[in-house]
CSV table of C-alpha atoms in Angstrom, one decimal:
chain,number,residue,atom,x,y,z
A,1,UNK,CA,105.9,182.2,-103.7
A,2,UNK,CA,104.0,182.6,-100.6
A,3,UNK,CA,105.3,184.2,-97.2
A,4,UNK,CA,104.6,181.1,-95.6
A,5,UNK,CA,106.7,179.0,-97.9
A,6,UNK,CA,109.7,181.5,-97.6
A,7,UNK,CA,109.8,181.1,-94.1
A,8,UNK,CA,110.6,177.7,-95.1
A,9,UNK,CA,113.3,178.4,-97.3
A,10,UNK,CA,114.9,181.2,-94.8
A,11,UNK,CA,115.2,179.1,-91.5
A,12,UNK,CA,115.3,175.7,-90.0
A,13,UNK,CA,117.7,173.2,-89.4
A,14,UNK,CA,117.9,170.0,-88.1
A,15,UNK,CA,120.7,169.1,-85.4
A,16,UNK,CA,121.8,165.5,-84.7
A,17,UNK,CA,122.7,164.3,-81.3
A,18,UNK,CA,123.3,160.9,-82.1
A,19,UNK,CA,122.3,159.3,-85.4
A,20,UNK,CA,122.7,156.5,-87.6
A,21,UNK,CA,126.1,155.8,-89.2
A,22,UNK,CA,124.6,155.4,-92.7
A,23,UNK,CA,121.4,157.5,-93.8
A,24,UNK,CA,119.7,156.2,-96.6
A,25,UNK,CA,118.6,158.5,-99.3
A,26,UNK,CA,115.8,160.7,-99.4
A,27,UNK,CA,113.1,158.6,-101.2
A,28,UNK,CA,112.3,159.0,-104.9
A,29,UNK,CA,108.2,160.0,-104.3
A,30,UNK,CA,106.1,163.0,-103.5
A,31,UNK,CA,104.0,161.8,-100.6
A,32,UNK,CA,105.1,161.7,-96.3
A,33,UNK,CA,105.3,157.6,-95.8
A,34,UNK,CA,104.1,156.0,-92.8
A,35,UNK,CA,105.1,152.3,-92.2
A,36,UNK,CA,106.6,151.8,-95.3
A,37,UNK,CA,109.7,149.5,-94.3
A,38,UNK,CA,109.9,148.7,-97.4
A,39,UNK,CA,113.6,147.5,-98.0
A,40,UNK,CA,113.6,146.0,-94.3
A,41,UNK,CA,111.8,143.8,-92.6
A,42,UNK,CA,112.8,143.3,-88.8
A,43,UNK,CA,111.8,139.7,-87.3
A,44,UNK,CA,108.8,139.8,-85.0
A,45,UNK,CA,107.9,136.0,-84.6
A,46,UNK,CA,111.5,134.5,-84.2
A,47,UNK,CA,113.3,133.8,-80.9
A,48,UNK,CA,116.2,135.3,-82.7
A,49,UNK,CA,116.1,138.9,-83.0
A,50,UNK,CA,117.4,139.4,-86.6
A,51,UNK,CA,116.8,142.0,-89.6
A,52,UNK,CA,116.6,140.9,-93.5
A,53,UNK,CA,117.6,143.0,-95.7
A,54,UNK,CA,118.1,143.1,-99.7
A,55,UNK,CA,118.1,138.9,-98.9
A,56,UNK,CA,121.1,139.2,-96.3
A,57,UNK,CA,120.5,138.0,-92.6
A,58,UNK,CA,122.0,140.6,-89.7
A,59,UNK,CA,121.2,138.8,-85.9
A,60,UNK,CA,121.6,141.3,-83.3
A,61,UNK,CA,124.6,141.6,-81.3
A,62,UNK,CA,124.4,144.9,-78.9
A,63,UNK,CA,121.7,147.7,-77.7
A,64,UNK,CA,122.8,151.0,-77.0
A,65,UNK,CA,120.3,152.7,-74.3
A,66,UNK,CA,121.1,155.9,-73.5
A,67,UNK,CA,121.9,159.0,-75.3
A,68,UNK,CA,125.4,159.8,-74.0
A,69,UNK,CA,125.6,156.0,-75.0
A,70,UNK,CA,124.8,156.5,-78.3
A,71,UNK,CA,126.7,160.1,-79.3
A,72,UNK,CA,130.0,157.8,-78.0
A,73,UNK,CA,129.0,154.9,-80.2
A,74,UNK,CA,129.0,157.2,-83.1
A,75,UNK,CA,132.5,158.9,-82.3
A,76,UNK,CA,133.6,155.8,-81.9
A,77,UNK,CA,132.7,155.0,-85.4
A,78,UNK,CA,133.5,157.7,-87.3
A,79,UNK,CA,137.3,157.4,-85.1
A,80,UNK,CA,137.7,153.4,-86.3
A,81,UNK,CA,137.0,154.9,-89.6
A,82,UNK,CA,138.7,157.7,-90.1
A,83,UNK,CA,141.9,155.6,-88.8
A,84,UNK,CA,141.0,153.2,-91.5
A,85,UNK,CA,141.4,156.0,-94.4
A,86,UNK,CA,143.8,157.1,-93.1
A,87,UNK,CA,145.9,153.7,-93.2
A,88,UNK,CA,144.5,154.1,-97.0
A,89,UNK,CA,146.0,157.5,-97.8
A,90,UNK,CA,149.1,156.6,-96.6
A,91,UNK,CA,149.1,153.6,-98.5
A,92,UNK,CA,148.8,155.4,-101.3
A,93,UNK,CA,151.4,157.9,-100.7
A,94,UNK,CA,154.1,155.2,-100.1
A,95,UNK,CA,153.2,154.3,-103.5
A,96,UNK,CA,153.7,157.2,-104.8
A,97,UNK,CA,157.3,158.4,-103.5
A,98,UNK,CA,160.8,157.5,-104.7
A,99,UNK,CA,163.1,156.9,-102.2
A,100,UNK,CA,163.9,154.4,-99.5
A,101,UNK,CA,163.6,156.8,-97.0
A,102,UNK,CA,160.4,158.1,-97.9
A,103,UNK,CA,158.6,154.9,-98.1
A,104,UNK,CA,160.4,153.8,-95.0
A,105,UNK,CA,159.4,156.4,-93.2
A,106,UNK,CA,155.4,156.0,-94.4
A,107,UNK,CA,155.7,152.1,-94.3
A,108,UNK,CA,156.4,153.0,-90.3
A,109,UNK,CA,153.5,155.4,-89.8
A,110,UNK,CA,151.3,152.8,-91.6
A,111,UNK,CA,152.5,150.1,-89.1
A,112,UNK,CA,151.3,152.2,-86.1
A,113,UNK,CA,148.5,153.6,-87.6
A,114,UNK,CA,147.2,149.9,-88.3
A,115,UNK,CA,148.0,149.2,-84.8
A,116,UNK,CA,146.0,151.5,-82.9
A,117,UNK,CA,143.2,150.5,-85.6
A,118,UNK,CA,143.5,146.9,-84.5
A,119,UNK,CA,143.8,148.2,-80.9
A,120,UNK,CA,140.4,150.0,-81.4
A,121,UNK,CA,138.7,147.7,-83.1
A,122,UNK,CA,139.6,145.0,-80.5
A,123,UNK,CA,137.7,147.3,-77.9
A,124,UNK,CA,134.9,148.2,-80.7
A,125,UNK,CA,133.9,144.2,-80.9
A,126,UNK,CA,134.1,143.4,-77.0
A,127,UNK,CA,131.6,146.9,-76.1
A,128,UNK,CA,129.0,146.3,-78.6
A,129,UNK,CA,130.1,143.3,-81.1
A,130,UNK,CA,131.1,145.6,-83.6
A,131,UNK,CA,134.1,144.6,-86.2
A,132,UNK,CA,135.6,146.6,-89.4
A,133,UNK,CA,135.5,143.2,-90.9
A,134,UNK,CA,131.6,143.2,-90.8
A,135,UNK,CA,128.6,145.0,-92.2
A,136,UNK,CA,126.2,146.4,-90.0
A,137,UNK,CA,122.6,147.8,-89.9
A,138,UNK,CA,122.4,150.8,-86.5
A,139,UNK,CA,118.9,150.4,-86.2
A,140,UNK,CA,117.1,153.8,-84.4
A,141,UNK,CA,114.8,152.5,-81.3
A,142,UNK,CA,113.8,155.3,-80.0
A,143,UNK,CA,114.3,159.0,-80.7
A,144,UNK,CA,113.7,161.8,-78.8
A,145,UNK,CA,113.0,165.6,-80.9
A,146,UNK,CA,113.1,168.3,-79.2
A,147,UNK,CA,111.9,171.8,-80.9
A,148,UNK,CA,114.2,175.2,-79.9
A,149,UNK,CA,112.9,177.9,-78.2
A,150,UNK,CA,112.9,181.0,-77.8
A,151,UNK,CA,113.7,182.8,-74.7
A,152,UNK,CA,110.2,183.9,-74.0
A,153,UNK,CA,108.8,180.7,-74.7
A,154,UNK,CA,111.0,178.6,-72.7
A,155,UNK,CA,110.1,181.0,-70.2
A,156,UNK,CA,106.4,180.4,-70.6
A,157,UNK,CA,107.0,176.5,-70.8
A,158,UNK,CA,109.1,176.6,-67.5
A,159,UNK,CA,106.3,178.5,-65.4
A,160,UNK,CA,103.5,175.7,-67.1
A,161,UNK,CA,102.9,173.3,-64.3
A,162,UNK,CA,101.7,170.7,-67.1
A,163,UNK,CA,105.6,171.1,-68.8
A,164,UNK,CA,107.6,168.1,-66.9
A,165,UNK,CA,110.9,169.1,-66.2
A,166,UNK,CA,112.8,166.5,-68.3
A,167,UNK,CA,110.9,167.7,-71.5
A,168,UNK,CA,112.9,170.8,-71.2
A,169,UNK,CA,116.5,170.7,-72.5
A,170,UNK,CA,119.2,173.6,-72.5
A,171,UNK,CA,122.3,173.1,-74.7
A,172,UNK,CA,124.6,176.1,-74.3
A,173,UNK,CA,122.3,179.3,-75.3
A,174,UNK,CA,119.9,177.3,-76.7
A,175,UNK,CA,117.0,175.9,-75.4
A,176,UNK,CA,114.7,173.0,-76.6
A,177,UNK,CA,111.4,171.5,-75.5
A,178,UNK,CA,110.4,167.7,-76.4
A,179,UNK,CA,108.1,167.3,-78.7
A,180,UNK,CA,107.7,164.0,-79.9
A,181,UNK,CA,108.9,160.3,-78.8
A,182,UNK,CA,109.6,158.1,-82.0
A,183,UNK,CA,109.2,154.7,-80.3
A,184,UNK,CA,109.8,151.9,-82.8
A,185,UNK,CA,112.8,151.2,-85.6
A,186,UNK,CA,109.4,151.3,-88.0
A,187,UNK,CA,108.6,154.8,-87.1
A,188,UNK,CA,112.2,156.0,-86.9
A,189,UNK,CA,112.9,154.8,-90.2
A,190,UNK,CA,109.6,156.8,-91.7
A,191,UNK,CA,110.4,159.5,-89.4
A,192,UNK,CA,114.1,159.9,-91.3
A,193,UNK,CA,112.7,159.1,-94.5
A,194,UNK,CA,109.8,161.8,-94.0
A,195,UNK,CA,112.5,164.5,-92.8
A,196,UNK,CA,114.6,163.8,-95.8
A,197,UNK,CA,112.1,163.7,-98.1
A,198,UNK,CA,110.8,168.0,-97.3
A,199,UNK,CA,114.4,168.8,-96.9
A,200,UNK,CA,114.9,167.6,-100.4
A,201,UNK,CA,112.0,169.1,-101.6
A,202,UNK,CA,112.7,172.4,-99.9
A,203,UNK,CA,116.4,172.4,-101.5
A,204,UNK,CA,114.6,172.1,-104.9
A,205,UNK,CA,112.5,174.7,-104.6
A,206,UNK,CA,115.6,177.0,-103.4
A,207,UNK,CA,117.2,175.7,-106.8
A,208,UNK,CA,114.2,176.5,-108.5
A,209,UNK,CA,113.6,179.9,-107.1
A,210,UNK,CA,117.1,180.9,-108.1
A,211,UNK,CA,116.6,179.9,-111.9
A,212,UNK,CA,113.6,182.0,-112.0
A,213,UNK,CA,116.0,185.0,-110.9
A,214,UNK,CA,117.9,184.0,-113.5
A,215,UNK,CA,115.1,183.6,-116.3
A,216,UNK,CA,113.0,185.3,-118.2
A,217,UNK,CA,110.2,185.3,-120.5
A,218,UNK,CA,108.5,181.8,-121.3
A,219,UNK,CA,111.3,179.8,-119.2
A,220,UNK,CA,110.6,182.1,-116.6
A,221,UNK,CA,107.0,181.2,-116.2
A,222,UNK,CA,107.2,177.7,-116.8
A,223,UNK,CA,109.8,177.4,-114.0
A,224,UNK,CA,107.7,179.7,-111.6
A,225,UNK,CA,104.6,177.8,-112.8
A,226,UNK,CA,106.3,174.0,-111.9
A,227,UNK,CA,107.6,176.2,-108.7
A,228,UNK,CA,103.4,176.7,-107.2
A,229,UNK,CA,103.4,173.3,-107.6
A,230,UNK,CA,106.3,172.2,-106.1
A,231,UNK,CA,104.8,174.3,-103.3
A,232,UNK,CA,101.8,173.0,-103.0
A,233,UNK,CA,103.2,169.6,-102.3
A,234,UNK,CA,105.7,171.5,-100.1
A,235,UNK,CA,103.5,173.0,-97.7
A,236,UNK,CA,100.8,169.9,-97.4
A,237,UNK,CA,103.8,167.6,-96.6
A,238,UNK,CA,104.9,170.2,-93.9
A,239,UNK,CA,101.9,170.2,-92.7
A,240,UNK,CA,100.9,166.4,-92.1
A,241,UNK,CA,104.5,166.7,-90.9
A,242,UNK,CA,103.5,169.3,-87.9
A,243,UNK,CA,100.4,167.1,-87.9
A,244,UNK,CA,102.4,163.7,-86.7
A,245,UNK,CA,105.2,164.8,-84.9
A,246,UNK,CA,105.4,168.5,-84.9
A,247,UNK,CA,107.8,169.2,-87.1
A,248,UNK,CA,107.7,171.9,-89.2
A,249,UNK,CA,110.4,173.3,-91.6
A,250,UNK,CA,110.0,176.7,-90.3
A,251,UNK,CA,111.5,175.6,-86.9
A,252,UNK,CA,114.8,174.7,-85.3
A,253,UNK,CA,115.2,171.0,-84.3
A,254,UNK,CA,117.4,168.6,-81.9
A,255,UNK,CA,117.1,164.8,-82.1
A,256,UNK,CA,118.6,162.6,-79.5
A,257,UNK,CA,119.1,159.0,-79.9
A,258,UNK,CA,117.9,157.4,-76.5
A,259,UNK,CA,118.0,153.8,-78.0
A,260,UNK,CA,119.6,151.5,-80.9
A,261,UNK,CA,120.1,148.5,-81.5
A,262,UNK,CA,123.2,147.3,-83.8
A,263,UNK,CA,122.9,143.9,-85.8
A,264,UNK,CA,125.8,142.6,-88.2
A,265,UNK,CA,125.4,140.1,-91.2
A,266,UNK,CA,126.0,136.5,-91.3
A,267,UNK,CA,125.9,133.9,-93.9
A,268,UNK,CA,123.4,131.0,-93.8
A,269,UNK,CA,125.5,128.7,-91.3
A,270,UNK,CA,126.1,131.7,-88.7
A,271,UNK,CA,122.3,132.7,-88.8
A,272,UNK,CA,121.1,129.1,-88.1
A,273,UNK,CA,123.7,128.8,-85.4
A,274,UNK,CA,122.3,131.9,-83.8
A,275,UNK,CA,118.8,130.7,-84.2
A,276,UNK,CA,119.8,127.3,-82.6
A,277,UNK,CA,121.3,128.8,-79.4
A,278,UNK,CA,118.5,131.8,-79.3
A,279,UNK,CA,115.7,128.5,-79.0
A,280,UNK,CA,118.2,126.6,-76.4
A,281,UNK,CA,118.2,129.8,-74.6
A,282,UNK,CA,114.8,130.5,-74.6
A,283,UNK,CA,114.4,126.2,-73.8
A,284,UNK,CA,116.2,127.0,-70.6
A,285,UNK,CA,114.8,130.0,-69.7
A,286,UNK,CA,111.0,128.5,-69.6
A,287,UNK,CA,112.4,125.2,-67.9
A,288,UNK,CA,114.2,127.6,-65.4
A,289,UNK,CA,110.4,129.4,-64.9
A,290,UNK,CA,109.0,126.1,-64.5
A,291,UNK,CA,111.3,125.2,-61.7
A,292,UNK,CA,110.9,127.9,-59.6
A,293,UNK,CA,107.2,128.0,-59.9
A,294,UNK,CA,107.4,124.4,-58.6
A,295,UNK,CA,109.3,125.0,-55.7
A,296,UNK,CA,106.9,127.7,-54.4
């Protein structure tokens, strides 16, 4: 295995400011995608801003724009959730005992349990139109990946008068420098697919690397023989990697979410609705243009 590989395997990992509540799997190929939206298509000709997905409709309802924005949304998320299996649990548990008492006593936590749950999801649905009683696509707008630095080179990036100050990020000890925008949903969702896809193939190779420890003979060398090969694929992914964004497994990472947009499903009737009232808005908004062109 070469020295440049194990520095793959040693290091790197990959922090997460603010990110999507559900990550889909790493993709079943070989090969870095780019614009491959395969399962998604987002509406680009529609007044109505809407994404179909595996033949379901979600319209949008909210935009989250900054970063703090964002990291909140998601703690806000994982709360509502965590409240909501929590409810579960103790479901069960009432179940499960045998006295009065007992399930008393767990009927009551359950009752104010599901009542800050309401009272959260209440304020959940009037900030960004989100609802436990829905499904949801948190669609990535624009991403912000910062690379970690050491102290000598965030020294020698601070001193460069071409390094803008908001490029430069310091997080406790450590200290990042931005390296890439990701600007679309398209090229966030490649971007996360990409990432996921030489993470997984790195954790194979780890996997790999200790069965070879742990071989000998001919199942030795066939593992370390599909192992250079595995590398191979390895190290040119890594490399078109640091070619587009540059990101490379070797280094340390921080990605801020600066922008997303949330949409939620509807049936048939709800989406035509939506599309009806997106064209009456837009109606108004040209006849309103129109108008004040005319008095000038």
């Amino acid at each position: 295995m070469s020295k440049k590989l194990l520095s793959f395997l040693a290091v790197a990992s990959f922090v997460v400011s603010a990110f999507a509540a559900d990550e889909a799997p790493a993709p079943e190929t070989e090969k870095i995608s780019q614009n491959d939206n395969n399962n998604t298509m987002s509406n680009t000709t529609s007044k109505l801003d809407f994404i179909e997905q595996n033949g379901q409709k979600f319209i949008h309802v909210s935009t989250i724009g900054t970063v703090d924005a964002n990291r909140q949304f998601m703690q806000n998320v994982n709360l509502v959730n965590q409240q909501r299996r929590q409810i579960s649990i103790l479901d069960e548990a009432r179940k499960l005992v045998s006295t009065k008492e007992a399930q008393d006593a767990l009927a009551k936590e359950i009752e104010n349990a599901a009542k800050k749950l309401s009272e959260n999801n209440t304020t959940m649905a009037k900030s960004y139109g989100y609802s436990l009683d829905r499904k949801y696509i948190h669609a990535i707008v624009k991403t912000r990946v910062f690379i970690k630095l050491t102290d000598e080179e965030y020294k020698k990036a601070k001193d460069d008068p071409e390094t803008k100050p908001e490029d430069l990020l310091v997080k406790g000890d450590d200290k990042f420098r931005l390296i890439a925008v990701i600007p679309t949903i398209e090229a966030n969702n490649d971007f996360r697919r990409n990432v996921q896809l030489v993470q997984a193939q790195r954790n194979q190779l780890v996997q790999m690397k200790q069965a070879a420890e742990a071989s000998s003979g001919e199942q030795k060398a066939k593992i370390e023989e599909d192992m250079k090969k595995a590398e191979e694929v390895l190290v040119k992914n890594n490399e078109e990697m640091t070619k587009r964004y540059g990101f490379s497994l070797a280094r340390d990472y921080l990605m801020e979410v600066e922008e997303s947009k949330l949409y939620t499903q509807v049936n048939e009737e709800e989406f035509l609705k939506a599309e009806k009232a997106a064209e009456d808005a837009s109606l108004a908004a040209d006849a309103k243009a129109v108008i004040e062109e005319a008095k000038q």
